[in-house]
Coordinates of C-alpha atoms (C1' of nucleotides) in Angstrom, one line a residue:
Chain A
M952 CA 19.3 42.4 -12.7
P953 CA 16.5 41.5 -15.3
E954 CA 13.1 40.3 -13.9
T955 CA 13.8 36.8 -15.5
A956 CA 17.0 36.0 -13.9
I957 CA 17.0 32.6 -12.3
K958 CA 17.1 32.8 -8.6
D959 CA 19.9 31.2 -6.6
K960 CA 17.5 29.3 -4.6
C961 CA 16.6 27.5 -7.7
K962 CA 20.0 27.1 -9.0
R963 CA 21.0 25.2 -5.9
C964 CA 17.8 23.0 -5.9
M965 CA 17.9 19.6 -7.5
L966 CA 14.4 20.2 -9.1
Y967 CA 16.1 22.4 -11.4
A968 CA 19.5 21.0 -11.4
D969 CA 18.6 17.5 -12.5
S970 CA 17.4 17.7 -15.9
R971 CA 14.7 14.9 -15.4
L972 CA 12.9 16.9 -12.7
F973 CA 10.1 19.3 -12.8
C974 CA 11.7 22.7 -12.6
A975 CA 14.1 21.8 -15.2
Q976 CA 11.1 21.5 -17.7
L977 CA 10.1 25.0 -17.4
S978 CA 11.0 27.9 -19.5
E979 CA 13.0 30.9 -17.9
D980 CA 10.0 33.0 -17.6
E981 CA 7.9 30.1 -16.1
L982 CA 10.6 29.1 -13.6
C983 CA 11.0 32.7 -12.4
E984 CA 7.4 33.3 -12.0
L985 CA 6.9 30.0 -10.1
S986 CA 10.0 30.9 -8.0
D987 CA 8.7 34.3 -6.9
R988 CA 5.4 32.8 -5.8
S989 CA 6.9 29.8 -4.1
R990 CA 8.7 29.3 -0.7
T991 CA 11.3 26.9 0.2
L992 CA 11.4 25.2 3.5
S993 CA 13.9 23.2 5.5
M994 CA 12.8 20.6 8.0
K995 CA 14.7 18.5 10.5
R996 CA 13.8 15.0 12.0
G997 CA 10.4 15.1 13.5
D998 CA 9.1 18.0 12.0
T999 CA 5.5 18.1 10.7
L1000 CA 3.8 19.9 7.7
E1001 CA 0.9 21.4 9.6
D1002 CA -2.7 21.3 8.1
E1003 CA -2.9 25.1 8.5
A1004 CA 0.5 25.5 6.6
L1005 CA -0.7 23.0 3.9
A1006 CA -4.1 25.0 3.4
H1007 CA -2.0 27.8 1.9
W1008 CA 0.6 25.7 0.4
P1009 CA -0.9 22.4 -0.6
I1010 CA 1.8 21.5 -3.4
V1011 CA 5.0 20.4 -2.1
A1012 CA 8.1 19.4 -4.1
I1013 CA 10.9 17.4 -2.5
D1014 CA 14.5 18.6 -3.0
G1015 CA 16.3 16.3 -0.8
G1016 CA 15.8 14.2 2.3
V1017 CA 12.9 11.7 3.1
L1018 CA 9.5 12.8 4.0
S1019 CA 7.1 10.3 5.5
M1020 CA 3.1 10.0 5.4
Q1021 CA 2.4 8.5 8.8
H1022 CA -0.9 7.1 10.0
L1023 CA -1.4 7.1 13.8
L1024 CA -3.7 4.7 15.5
Q1025 CA -5.6 5.5 18.6
D1026 CA -3.5 3.3 20.9
G1027 CA -0.3 4.9 19.7
R1028 CA 0.6 2.4 16.9
K1029 CA 2.2 4.1 14.0
T1030 CA 2.7 3.4 10.5
I1031 CA 4.5 4.9 7.6
A1032 CA 2.3 4.6 4.4
A1033 CA 4.9 6.1 2.0
F1034 CA 8.3 7.8 1.7
F1035 CA 8.8 10.9 -0.6
M1036 CA 12.2 11.8 -1.7
R1037 CA 13.9 13.8 -4.2
G1038 CA 11.7 14.9 -7.3
D1039 CA 8.3 13.6 -5.7
I1040 CA 5.6 16.3 -6.0
L1041 CA 2.7 16.1 -3.5
D1042 CA -0.5 17.6 -4.6
L1043 CA -2.8 17.9 -1.4
R1044 CA -5.4 20.3 -2.9
N1045 CA -8.8 19.1 -1.7
V1046 CA -7.5 16.2 0.1
T1047 CA -9.5 15.6 3.2
N1048 CA -7.3 14.9 6.1
R1049 CA -9.5 11.7 6.6
N1050 CA -7.5 9.9 4.2
R1051 CA -4.2 11.8 4.6
G1052 CA -1.8 10.9 7.0
A1053 CA 0.6 13.5 8.8
L1054 CA 3.7 14.5 6.7
I1055 CA 6.7 14.1 9.0
A1056 CA 10.4 14.6 8.1
L1057 CA 12.7 11.6 8.8
G1058 CA 15.7 13.5 8.7
K1059 CA 16.8 16.9 7.1
V1060 CA 14.4 17.6 4.4
S1061 CA 14.6 20.4 1.9
L1062 CA 11.5 21.2 -0.1
C1063 CA 9.7 23.9 -2.0
R1064 CA 5.9 24.8 -1.5
L1065 CA 4.8 25.7 -5.1
S1066 CA 2.3 28.3 -5.8
P1067 CA -1.0 26.5 -6.8
A1068 CA -1.9 29.1 -9.1
V1069 CA 1.4 28.9 -11.2
F1070 CA 1.6 25.1 -10.9
E1071 CA -1.8 24.9 -12.4
Q1072 CA -0.9 27.2 -15.2
V1073 CA 2.3 25.5 -15.9
M1074 CA 0.3 22.2 -16.0
A1075 CA -2.1 23.7 -18.6
Q1076 CA 0.6 25.1 -20.7
N1077 CA 3.7 23.2 -20.7
A1078 CA 3.4 19.7 -22.1
K1079 CA 6.9 18.6 -21.1
A1080 CA 6.5 19.7 -17.4
Q1081 CA 2.8 18.2 -17.4
K1082 CA 4.4 14.7 -18.6
V1083 CA 7.0 15.0 -15.8
I1084 CA 4.5 15.6 -12.9
W1085 CA 2.1 13.1 -14.4
E1086 CA 4.8 10.3 -14.5
N1087 CA 6.0 11.3 -11.1
L1088 CA 2.4 10.8 -9.6
R1089 CA 1.9 7.7 -11.5
D1090 CA 5.4 6.3 -10.0
Q1091 CA 4.0 7.2 -6.7
A1092 CA 0.8 5.3 -7.2
F1093 CA 2.6 2.1 -8.6
R1094 CA 5.2 2.2 -5.8
A1095 CA 2.2 2.3 -3.3
F1096 CA 0.5 -0.5 -5.2
D1097 CA 3.8 -2.6 -5.0
H1098 CA 4.3 -1.7 -1.3
S1099 CA 0.9 -2.9 -0.5
G1100 CA 1.4 -6.2 -2.3
D1101 CA 4.6 -6.6 -0.5
I1102 CA 3.4 -6.1 3.1
A1103 CA 0.2 -8.0 2.7
K1104 CA 1.5 -11.4 2.5
K1105 CA 5.3 -11.6 2.6
Q1106 CA 7.1 -12.8 5.6
A1107 CA 9.5 -10.4 7.5
L1108 CA 12.6 -11.6 5.6
E1109 CA 11.0 -11.2 2.2
K1110 CA 9.6 -7.6 3.2
L1111 CA 13.1 -6.5 4.0
A1112 CA 14.5 -7.9 0.7
S1113 CA 11.8 -6.3 -1.3
F1114 CA 12.6 -3.0 0.6
I1115 CA 16.4 -3.3 -0.2
F1116 CA 15.5 -3.5 -3.9
E1117 CA 13.1 -0.6 -3.5
C1118 CA 16.1 1.5 -2.4
R1119 CA 18.2 0.1 -5.2
N1120 CA 15.6 1.1 -7.8
R1121 CA 15.1 4.6 -6.4
Q1122 CA 18.7 5.8 -5.9
E1123 CA 20.8 7.1 -8.6
H1124 CA 23.2 4.5 -9.4
F1125 CA 26.5 4.8 -8.0
G1126 CA 28.5 3.0 -10.9
K1127 CA 27.9 -0.6 -10.9
T1128 CA 28.4 -1.2 -7.2
E1129 CA 25.8 -3.0 -5.3
L1130 CA 26.2 -0.6 -2.6
I1131 CA 22.7 0.4 -1.3
E1132 CA 21.9 3.4 0.7
I1133 CA 19.1 2.9 3.3
P1134 CA 18.0 6.5 3.8
V1135 CA 15.9 5.8 7.0
R1136 CA 16.4 4.7 10.4
R1137 CA 15.7 1.2 11.5
I1138 CA 12.6 2.4 13.4
D1139 CA 11.1 4.1 10.4
L1140 CA 11.8 1.0 8.2
A1141 CA 10.0 -1.1 10.8
E1142 CA 7.0 1.3 10.6
Y1143 CA 7.0 1.3 6.9
L1144 CA 7.0 -2.6 6.5
G1145 CA 4.7 -3.1 9.2
M1146 CA 7.0 -5.0 11.4
Q1147 CA 9.0 -4.3 14.9
P1148 CA 12.4 -2.7 15.1
E1149 CA 13.6 -6.0 16.7
T1150 CA 12.3 -8.1 13.8
V1151 CA 14.1 -5.8 11.4
S1152 CA 17.3 -6.1 13.4
R1153 CA 17.1 -10.0 13.3
C1154 CA 16.3 -10.0 9.6
F1155 CA 19.3 -8.0 8.8
K1156 CA 21.4 -10.2 10.8
D1157 CA 20.0 -13.3 9.2
L1158 CA 20.9 -11.9 5.7
E1159 CA 24.4 -11.2 6.8
K1160 CA 24.9 -14.5 8.4
R1161 CA 23.8 -16.2 5.1
G1162 CA 26.4 -14.1 3.2
I1163 CA 23.8 -12.2 1.3
L1164 CA 24.8 -8.8 2.2
E1165 CA 27.2 -6.8 4.3
A1166 CA 26.4 -4.0 6.6
Q1167 CA 28.5 -1.1 5.8
S1168 CA 26.9 1.0 8.4
L1169 CA 23.5 1.5 9.8
G1170 CA 22.7 3.7 6.6
A1171 CA 24.2 1.4 3.9
V1172 CA 24.5 -2.3 2.9
R1173 CA 26.4 -4.0 0.1
I1174 CA 24.6 -6.9 -1.7
T1175 CA 26.9 -9.7 -2.1
N1176 CA 24.3 -12.2 -3.6
V1177 CA 21.8 -10.3 -5.6
P1178 CA 20.1 -13.4 -7.3
L1179 CA 19.5 -15.1 -3.9
L1180 CA 18.3 -11.8 -2.5
R1181 CA 15.9 -11.4 -5.4
R1182 CA 14.6 -14.9 -4.9
I1183 CA 13.9 -14.1 -1.2
A1184 CA 12.0 -10.9 -2.3
N1185 CA 9.9 -12.9 -4.7
G1186 CA 8.8 -15.2 -1.8
D1187 CA 10.7 -18.5 -2.9
K1188 CA 10.0 -20.5 0.3
D1189 CA 12.8 -22.9 -0.3
V1190 CA 15.3 -19.9 0.0
S1191 CA 13.6 -17.8 2.7
T1192 CA 13.2 -20.5 5.1
G1193 CA 17.1 -21.3 4.8
R1194 CA 16.5 -24.9 3.9
D1195 CA 18.6 -24.6 0.7
G1196 CA 21.8 -23.6 2.5
E1197 CA 24.1 -23.5 -0.4
G1198 CA 21.8 -21.1 -2.3
G1199 CA 21.2 -20.6 -5.8
I1200 CA 21.4 -24.3 -6.9
K1201 CA 17.7 -25.0 -7.0
I1202 CA 16.0 -24.2 -10.3
L1203 CA 13.5 -21.3 -10.0
K1204 CA 9.9 -22.1 -10.4
I1205 CA 8.8 -19.4 -12.9
A1206 CA 5.2 -19.2 -13.3
Chain B
M1477 CA -25.4 10.6 -39.7
P1478 CA -23.1 13.4 -39.1
E1479 CA -19.4 12.5 -38.2
T1480 CA -19.8 13.9 -34.9
A1481 CA -22.8 11.9 -33.6
I1482 CA -22.1 10.3 -30.4
K1483 CA -21.8 6.5 -30.5
D1484 CA -24.3 4.2 -28.8
K1485 CA -21.5 2.5 -27.0
C1486 CA -20.6 5.8 -25.3
K1487 CA -24.2 6.7 -24.4
R1488 CA -24.4 3.4 -22.5
C1489 CA -21.0 3.9 -20.7
M1490 CA -20.9 5.4 -17.2
L1491 CA -17.6 7.3 -18.2
Y1492 CA -19.9 9.6 -20.3
A1493 CA -23.1 9.2 -18.6
D1494 CA -21.8 10.2 -15.0
S1495 CA -21.1 13.9 -15.2
R1496 CA -18.0 13.6 -12.9
L1497 CA -16.2 11.0 -15.0
F1498 CA -13.6 11.6 -17.7
C1499 CA -15.7 11.2 -21.1
A1500 CA -18.3 13.6 -19.8
Q1501 CA -15.7 16.4 -19.8
L1502 CA -15.0 16.0 -23.5
S1503 CA -16.6 18.1 -26.4
E1504 CA -18.7 16.3 -28.8
D1505 CA -15.7 16.4 -31.4
E1506 CA -13.2 15.3 -28.7
L1507 CA -15.4 12.3 -27.6
C1508 CA -16.1 11.1 -31.1
E1509 CA -12.6 11.1 -32.1
L1510 CA -11.6 9.2 -28.8
S1511 CA -14.6 6.8 -29.3
D1512 CA -13.5 6.0 -33.0
R1513 CA -10.0 5.4 -31.9
S1514 CA -10.8 3.4 -28.8
R1515 CA -12.0 -0.1 -28.1
T1516 CA -14.4 -1.4 -25.5
L1517 CA -13.9 -4.9 -23.7
S1518 CA -16.0 -7.3 -21.5
M1519 CA -14.1 -9.5 -19.1
K1520 CA -15.6 -12.2 -16.9
R1521 CA -14.1 -13.5 -13.5
G1522 CA -10.4 -14.6 -14.0
D1523 CA -9.7 -12.9 -17.3
T1524 CA -6.5 -11.1 -17.4
L1525 CA -5.4 -8.1 -19.4
E1526 CA -2.4 -9.7 -21.3
D1527 CA 0.9 -7.9 -21.7
E1528 CA 0.7 -8.1 -25.4
A1529 CA -2.7 -6.5 -25.4
L1530 CA -1.5 -3.8 -23.1
A1531 CA 1.5 -2.9 -25.2
H1532 CA -0.9 -1.7 -27.8
W1533 CA -3.7 -0.4 -25.5
P1534 CA -1.8 0.8 -22.5
I1535 CA -4.6 3.1 -21.2
V1536 CA -7.8 1.5 -19.7
A1537 CA -10.7 3.2 -18.4
I1538 CA -13.1 1.3 -16.0
D1539 CA -16.9 1.4 -16.8
G1540 CA -18.1 -1.1 -14.4
G1541 CA -17.1 -4.1 -12.3
V1542 CA -13.9 -4.6 -10.3
L1543 CA -10.4 -5.1 -11.7
S1544 CA -7.7 -6.1 -9.5
M1545 CA -3.9 -5.7 -9.6
Q1546 CA -2.4 -9.0 -8.4
H1547 CA 1.1 -9.8 -7.4
L1548 CA 2.0 -13.6 -7.5
L1549 CA 4.8 -14.9 -5.3
Q1550 CA 6.9 -18.0 -6.5
D1551 CA 5.4 -20.4 -4.0
G1552 CA 1.8 -19.5 -5.1
R1553 CA 0.9 -16.9 -2.5
K1554 CA -1.1 -14.3 -4.2
T1555 CA -2.0 -10.7 -3.1
I1556 CA -4.3 -8.0 -4.5
A1557 CA -2.6 -4.6 -4.4
A1558 CA -5.4 -2.5 -5.6
F1559 CA -8.9 -2.6 -6.8
F1560 CA -9.9 -0.6 -9.7
M1561 CA -13.7 0.4 -10.2
R1562 CA -15.8 2.7 -12.2
G1563 CA -14.2 5.8 -13.3
D1564 CA -10.7 4.8 -12.7
I1565 CA -8.2 5.3 -15.5
L1566 CA -5.0 3.1 -15.7
D1567 CA -2.2 4.6 -17.6
L1568 CA 0.3 1.7 -18.1
R1569 CA 2.5 3.5 -20.8
N1570 CA 6.1 2.7 -20.1
V1571 CA 5.3 0.8 -16.9
T1572 CA 7.8 -2.2 -16.7
N1573 CA 6.1 -5.3 -15.8
R1574 CA 8.7 -5.4 -12.9
N1575 CA 6.6 -3.1 -10.7
R1576 CA 3.1 -3.9 -12.1
G1577 CA 1.2 -6.8 -11.1
A1578 CA -1.3 -8.9 -13.5
L1579 CA -4.6 -7.0 -14.1
I1580 CA -7.4 -9.6 -13.5
A1581 CA -11.1 -9.2 -13.5
L1582 CA -12.9 -10.2 -10.3
G1583 CA -16.3 -10.4 -11.7
K1584 CA -18.0 -9.0 -15.0
V1585 CA -15.7 -5.8 -15.9
S1586 CA -16.6 -3.5 -18.8
L1587 CA -13.8 -1.4 -19.7
C1588 CA -12.7 0.8 -22.7
R1589 CA -9.2 0.8 -24.0
L1590 CA -8.4 4.4 -24.8
S1591 CA -6.2 5.6 -27.8
P1592 CA -3.1 6.9 -26.3
A1593 CA -2.7 9.4 -29.0
V1594 CA -6.2 10.9 -28.4
F1595 CA -5.7 10.7 -24.6
E1596 CA -2.6 12.7 -24.8
Q1597 CA -4.1 15.2 -27.0
V1598 CA -7.1 15.7 -24.7
M1599 CA -4.8 15.9 -21.7
A1600 CA -3.0 18.8 -23.4
Q1601 CA -6.0 20.7 -24.6
N1602 CA -8.9 20.1 -22.3
A1603 CA -8.4 21.6 -18.8
K1604 CA -11.5 20.2 -17.3
A1605 CA -10.6 16.6 -18.5
Q1606 CA -7.1 17.0 -17.4
K1607 CA -8.3 17.9 -13.9
V1608 CA -10.6 14.8 -13.7
I1609 CA -7.8 12.3 -14.8
W1610 CA -5.4 14.1 -12.4
E1611 CA -7.8 13.8 -9.5
N1612 CA -8.5 10.2 -10.2
L1613 CA -4.9 9.3 -10.4
R1614 CA -4.3 11.4 -7.1
D1615 CA -7.3 9.4 -5.5
Q1616 CA -5.7 6.1 -6.6
A1617 CA -2.4 7.1 -4.9
F1618 CA -4.1 8.3 -1.7
R1619 CA -6.2 5.3 -1.5
A1620 CA -3.0 3.0 -1.9
F1621 CA -1.3 5.0 0.8
D1622 CA -4.2 4.4 3.2
H1623 CA -4.4 0.9 2.2
S1624 CA -0.7 0.3 3.0
G1625 CA -1.3 2.0 6.4
D1626 CA -4.1 -0.3 7.1
I1627 CA -2.6 -3.5 6.4
A1628 CA 0.8 -2.8 7.8
K1629 CA 0.1 -2.6 11.7
K1630 CA -3.7 -3.2 12.0
Q1631 CA -5.1 -6.4 13.3
A1632 CA -7.4 -8.7 11.2
L1633 CA -10.6 -7.0 12.8
E1634 CA -9.4 -3.5 12.4
K1635 CA -8.5 -4.2 8.7
L1636 CA -11.9 -5.4 7.8
A1637 CA -13.5 -2.5 9.5
S1638 CA -11.4 0.0 7.7
F1639 CA -12.1 -2.0 4.4
I1640 CA -15.9 -1.6 5.0
F1641 CA -15.4 2.1 5.4
E1642 CA -13.4 2.1 2.1
C1643 CA -16.3 0.5 0.4
R1644 CA -18.6 3.0 1.9
N1645 CA -16.4 5.9 0.8
R1646 CA -16.3 4.6 -2.8
Q1647 CA -19.9 3.8 -3.3
E1648 CA -22.5 6.1 -4.6
H1649 CA -24.6 6.6 -1.5
F1650 CA -27.9 4.9 -1.6
G1651 CA -29.7 7.5 0.3
K1652 CA -28.9 7.7 3.9
T1653 CA -28.8 3.9 4.6
E1654 CA -25.7 2.3 6.0
L1655 CA -26.2 -0.6 3.5
I1656 CA -22.7 -1.3 2.2
E1657 CA -22.2 -3.2 -1.0
I1658 CA -19.0 -5.5 -0.8
P1659 CA -18.2 -5.8 -4.5
V1660 CA -15.7 -8.8 -4.3
R1661 CA -15.7 -12.3 -3.0
R1662 CA -14.3 -13.2 0.5
I1663 CA -11.3 -14.8 -1.1
D1664 CA -10.4 -11.5 -2.8
L1665 CA -11.0 -9.5 0.2
A1666 CA -8.5 -11.9 2.0
E1667 CA -6.0 -11.3 -0.5
Y1668 CA -6.5 -7.6 -0.6
L1669 CA -6.3 -7.4 3.2
G1670 CA -3.4 -9.7 3.5
M1671 CA -5.3 -12.3 5.5
Q1672 CA -6.7 -15.9 5.0
P1673 CA -10.4 -16.3 4.1
E1674 CA -10.9 -18.2 7.1
T1675 CA -10.1 -15.3 9.2
V1676 CA -12.2 -12.9 7.1
S1677 CA -15.2 -15.1 7.8
R1678 CA -14.5 -15.4 11.6
C1679 CA -14.0 -11.3 11.8
F1680 CA -17.4 -10.8 9.8
K1681 CA -19.0 -13.3 12.4
D1682 CA -17.5 -11.4 15.3
L1683 CA -18.8 -8.1 14.1
E1684 CA -22.2 -9.6 13.8
K1685 CA -22.3 -11.2 17.1
R1686 CA -21.3 -7.8 18.8
G1687 CA -24.2 -6.1 17.0
I1688 CA -22.0 -3.9 14.9
L1689 CA -23.3 -5.1 11.6
E1690 CA -25.7 -7.4 9.9
A1691 CA -25.0 -9.5 6.9
Q1692 CA -27.7 -9.0 4.1
S1693 CA -25.9 -11.5 1.9
L1694 CA -22.3 -12.2 0.9
G1695 CA -22.4 -9.1 -1.2
A1696 CA -23.6 -6.5 1.3
V1697 CA -23.8 -5.6 4.9
R1698 CA -25.7 -3.1 6.9
I1699 CA -23.7 -1.1 9.6
T1700 CA -26.0 -1.0 12.7
N1701 CA -23.3 0.9 14.9
V1702 CA -21.1 3.3 12.8
P1703 CA -19.3 4.9 15.8
L1704 CA -18.2 1.7 17.1
L1705 CA -17.0 0.4 13.8
R1706 CA -15.2 3.5 13.2
R1707 CA -13.3 3.2 16.6
I1708 CA -12.4 -0.4 15.6
A1709 CA -11.1 0.9 12.3
N1710 CA -9.0 3.5 14.0
G1711 CA -7.4 1.0 16.1
D1712 CA -8.9 1.6 19.7
K1713 CA -7.7 -1.5 21.4
D1714 CA -10.4 -1.3 24.1
V1715 CA -13.0 -1.9 21.6
S1716 CA -11.2 -4.3 19.1
T1717 CA -10.3 -6.6 22.0
G1718 CA -14.0 -6.7 23.1
R1719 CA -13.0 -5.7 26.6
D1720 CA -15.7 -2.9 26.5
G1721 CA -18.7 -5.0 25.7
E1722 CA -21.3 -2.3 26.2
G1723 CA -19.7 -0.2 23.5
G1724 CA -19.4 3.4 23.1
I1725 CA -19.2 4.5 26.6
K1726 CA -15.5 4.9 27.1
I1727 CA -14.0 8.1 26.2
L1728 CA -12.1 8.4 23.1
K1729 CA -8.4 9.0 23.4
I1730 CA -8.0 11.6 20.8
A1731 CA -4.3 12.6 20.3
Chain C
dG1299 C1' 37.6 14.8 25.4
dC1300 C1' 33.2 13.2 28.2
dC1301 C1' 28.6 12.6 28.9
dC1302 C1' 24.0 11.5 27.7
dC1303 C1' 20.0 9.5 25.5
dG1304 C1' 17.6 7.9 21.5
dG1305 C1' 18.0 4.3 18.8
dA1306 C1' 19.7 -0.6 17.9
dT1307 C1' 20.4 -5.1 19.4
dT1308 C1' 19.8 -9.6 21.9
dG1309 C1' 17.3 -13.0 24.5
dA1310 C1' 12.7 -15.2 26.6
dT1311 C1' 8.0 -15.8 26.3
dC1312 C1' 3.4 -15.3 24.7
dT1313 C1' -0.4 -14.5 21.1
dC1314 C1' -2.9 -14.0 17.0
dG1315 C1' -3.7 -15.4 13.1
dA1316 C1' -2.0 -19.0 9.6
dT1317 C1' -2.5 -23.7 8.6
dC1318 C1' -4.9 -28.1 8.3
dA1319 C1' -9.3 -30.6 8.1
dA1320 C1' -14.0 -31.3 7.7
dC1321 C1' -18.3 -29.7 6.2
dA1322 C1' -21.7 -26.2 4.1
dT1323 C1' -23.1 -23.3 0.7
dT1324 C1' -23.2 -20.8 -3.6
dT1325 C1' -22.2 -20.4 -8.4
dG1326 C1' -21.9 -21.7 -13.0
dC1327 C1' -22.8 -24.9 -16.5
dT1328 C1' -25.7 -27.8 -19.5
Chain D
dA1023 C1' -33.8 -27.4 -12.8
dG1024 C1' -29.9 -30.3 -11.2
dC1025 C1' -25.3 -31.4 -10.8
dA1026 C1' -20.3 -30.5 -10.0
dA1027 C1' -16.9 -27.5 -8.7
dA1028 C1' -15.5 -23.5 -6.5
dT1029 C1' -16.1 -20.8 -2.5
dG1030 C1' -17.3 -20.0 2.4
dT1031 C1' -17.6 -21.5 7.2
dT1032 C1' -16.4 -23.7 11.5
dG1033 C1' -13.1 -26.0 14.7
dA1034 C1' -8.4 -27.6 16.2
dT1035 C1' -3.6 -27.0 16.4
dC1036 C1' 0.9 -24.6 15.4
dG1037 C1' 4.4 -21.2 14.6
dA1038 C1' 6.3 -16.5 13.1
dG1039 C1' 6.7 -12.5 14.9
dA1040 C1' 5.0 -9.2 18.7
dT1041 C1' 6.0 -8.2 23.0
dC1042 C1' 8.7 -7.5 27.2
dA1043 C1' 13.0 -6.8 29.3
dA1044 C1' 17.8 -6.0 29.7
dT1045 C1' 21.9 -4.3 27.4
dC1046 C1' 24.7 -1.9 24.0
dC1047 C1' 26.0 1.3 21.1
dG1048 C1' 27.0 5.9 18.5
dG1049 C1' 26.6 10.7 17.5
dG1050 C1' 25.4 15.3 19.1
dG1051 C1' 26.0 18.9 22.7
dC1052 C1' 29.1 21.2 26.2

DNA sequence: GCCCCGGATTGATCTCGATCAACATTTGCT
DNA sequence: AGCAAATGTTGATCGAGATCAATCCGGGGC
């Protein structure tokens, strides 16, 4: 077998199979070198990427599943600051643990610890790959800015509506259907949105009662009234308080 | 004057004068080309970077002042998702306005709209410059993750304490003093932390009453009890609720 | 299949911070 | 400097969502 044959582990990995993702941008030689010097890892719910492991492998690329960044307060309160999913690349080189939360899997996660040396080399040489990782990091940052805005002033119902749209934006679209996958448990969702699981539950029920969405299961919903959900997400009080029961008649107050 | 003479506008700009920032990494030729194809801009409180202007100049480097990213809800509620300060570089190429808030100055801001072509060229050629902008974007992302965690579950007092530490981390250290500059108004601070100006005011007063900090003016405070403020920021309920009036005696519950 | 247990739901109560209102102070403009 | 408008502070009241408590699932292991 020639030195440059693409490894099976890479052929099975979405980072290579999806033409928009990082490994698909690499030349055969680059991919093989990166592959040889990198290590895949499977995690299950609750597993943590330990500091010690991260010191050696500070660059992590997500193949599938949902990895969370969690902040733990001293009295036990917990928050999820971010979700990382397929295609996301985390560069934790020189990130002091002061401003980095724990990285914890929220289900089965498969990821690849990339060799920092090869990563750096590819970043310097391969403009296409550089563009992909730059845009990925930029997306992560903008998603975080958005999320900060969402949880700062929005009410519970509005936060949940925004989150459903965030899921919709991130998932590969299943045709034209408004079937949205919710890839995390209620409890994680609550921690991400800064609310209690009880409140999340109540808000889902409220949206169902108003005919805005249907629960398919705990892990998926179908939006039955996209414009109305959008208005709630955008903080239109006349809708979110339920005063306008018929829905969608009132003219939007577009700034 | 030779073609490669460094322009006055660059000599006066901290992006060049501070050796850690972007323009200081460039060769004289690179700097001059970038300078020729870029445009400085001064803004005053309330000025907005318009979409139209950003379409032509999507890359913005902050020389000084505080620029905010604001999200406006339909009923008038407003949140500040992020602060951008000296050295921050915003790359808004291909960012749909859907997930980008308005960019509004919170005081006098001086910035430089960088030529995308030259920026891209420098990013491809100059490894040192590439490292600086990569790390800057990474800092922005991690700061946003942190901030999301802060505002999701923390109480008002805890959020304010965290914010004071955020200011402390970001400012160039004035010697060893615990004098912290608060570079934004109360009202902006409230929008950033997802609370009301009244609450911000009450929390500052509370921290003063407890002897944890002294207000020097609206724009600066001196921390007089750093460990206690840290415990509040970290969500130690025994402290933040004021039950432990003497402060600092109780043993920390480190997880 | 059955058991088991973490997660999800539902209901009742309470609290922190939002809101409203009045007043003080700072900032910006001429 | 002096005025007007914007911002900040203080006090009183109210409500959305946290908290507490009691079930109710659903899916993984044997």
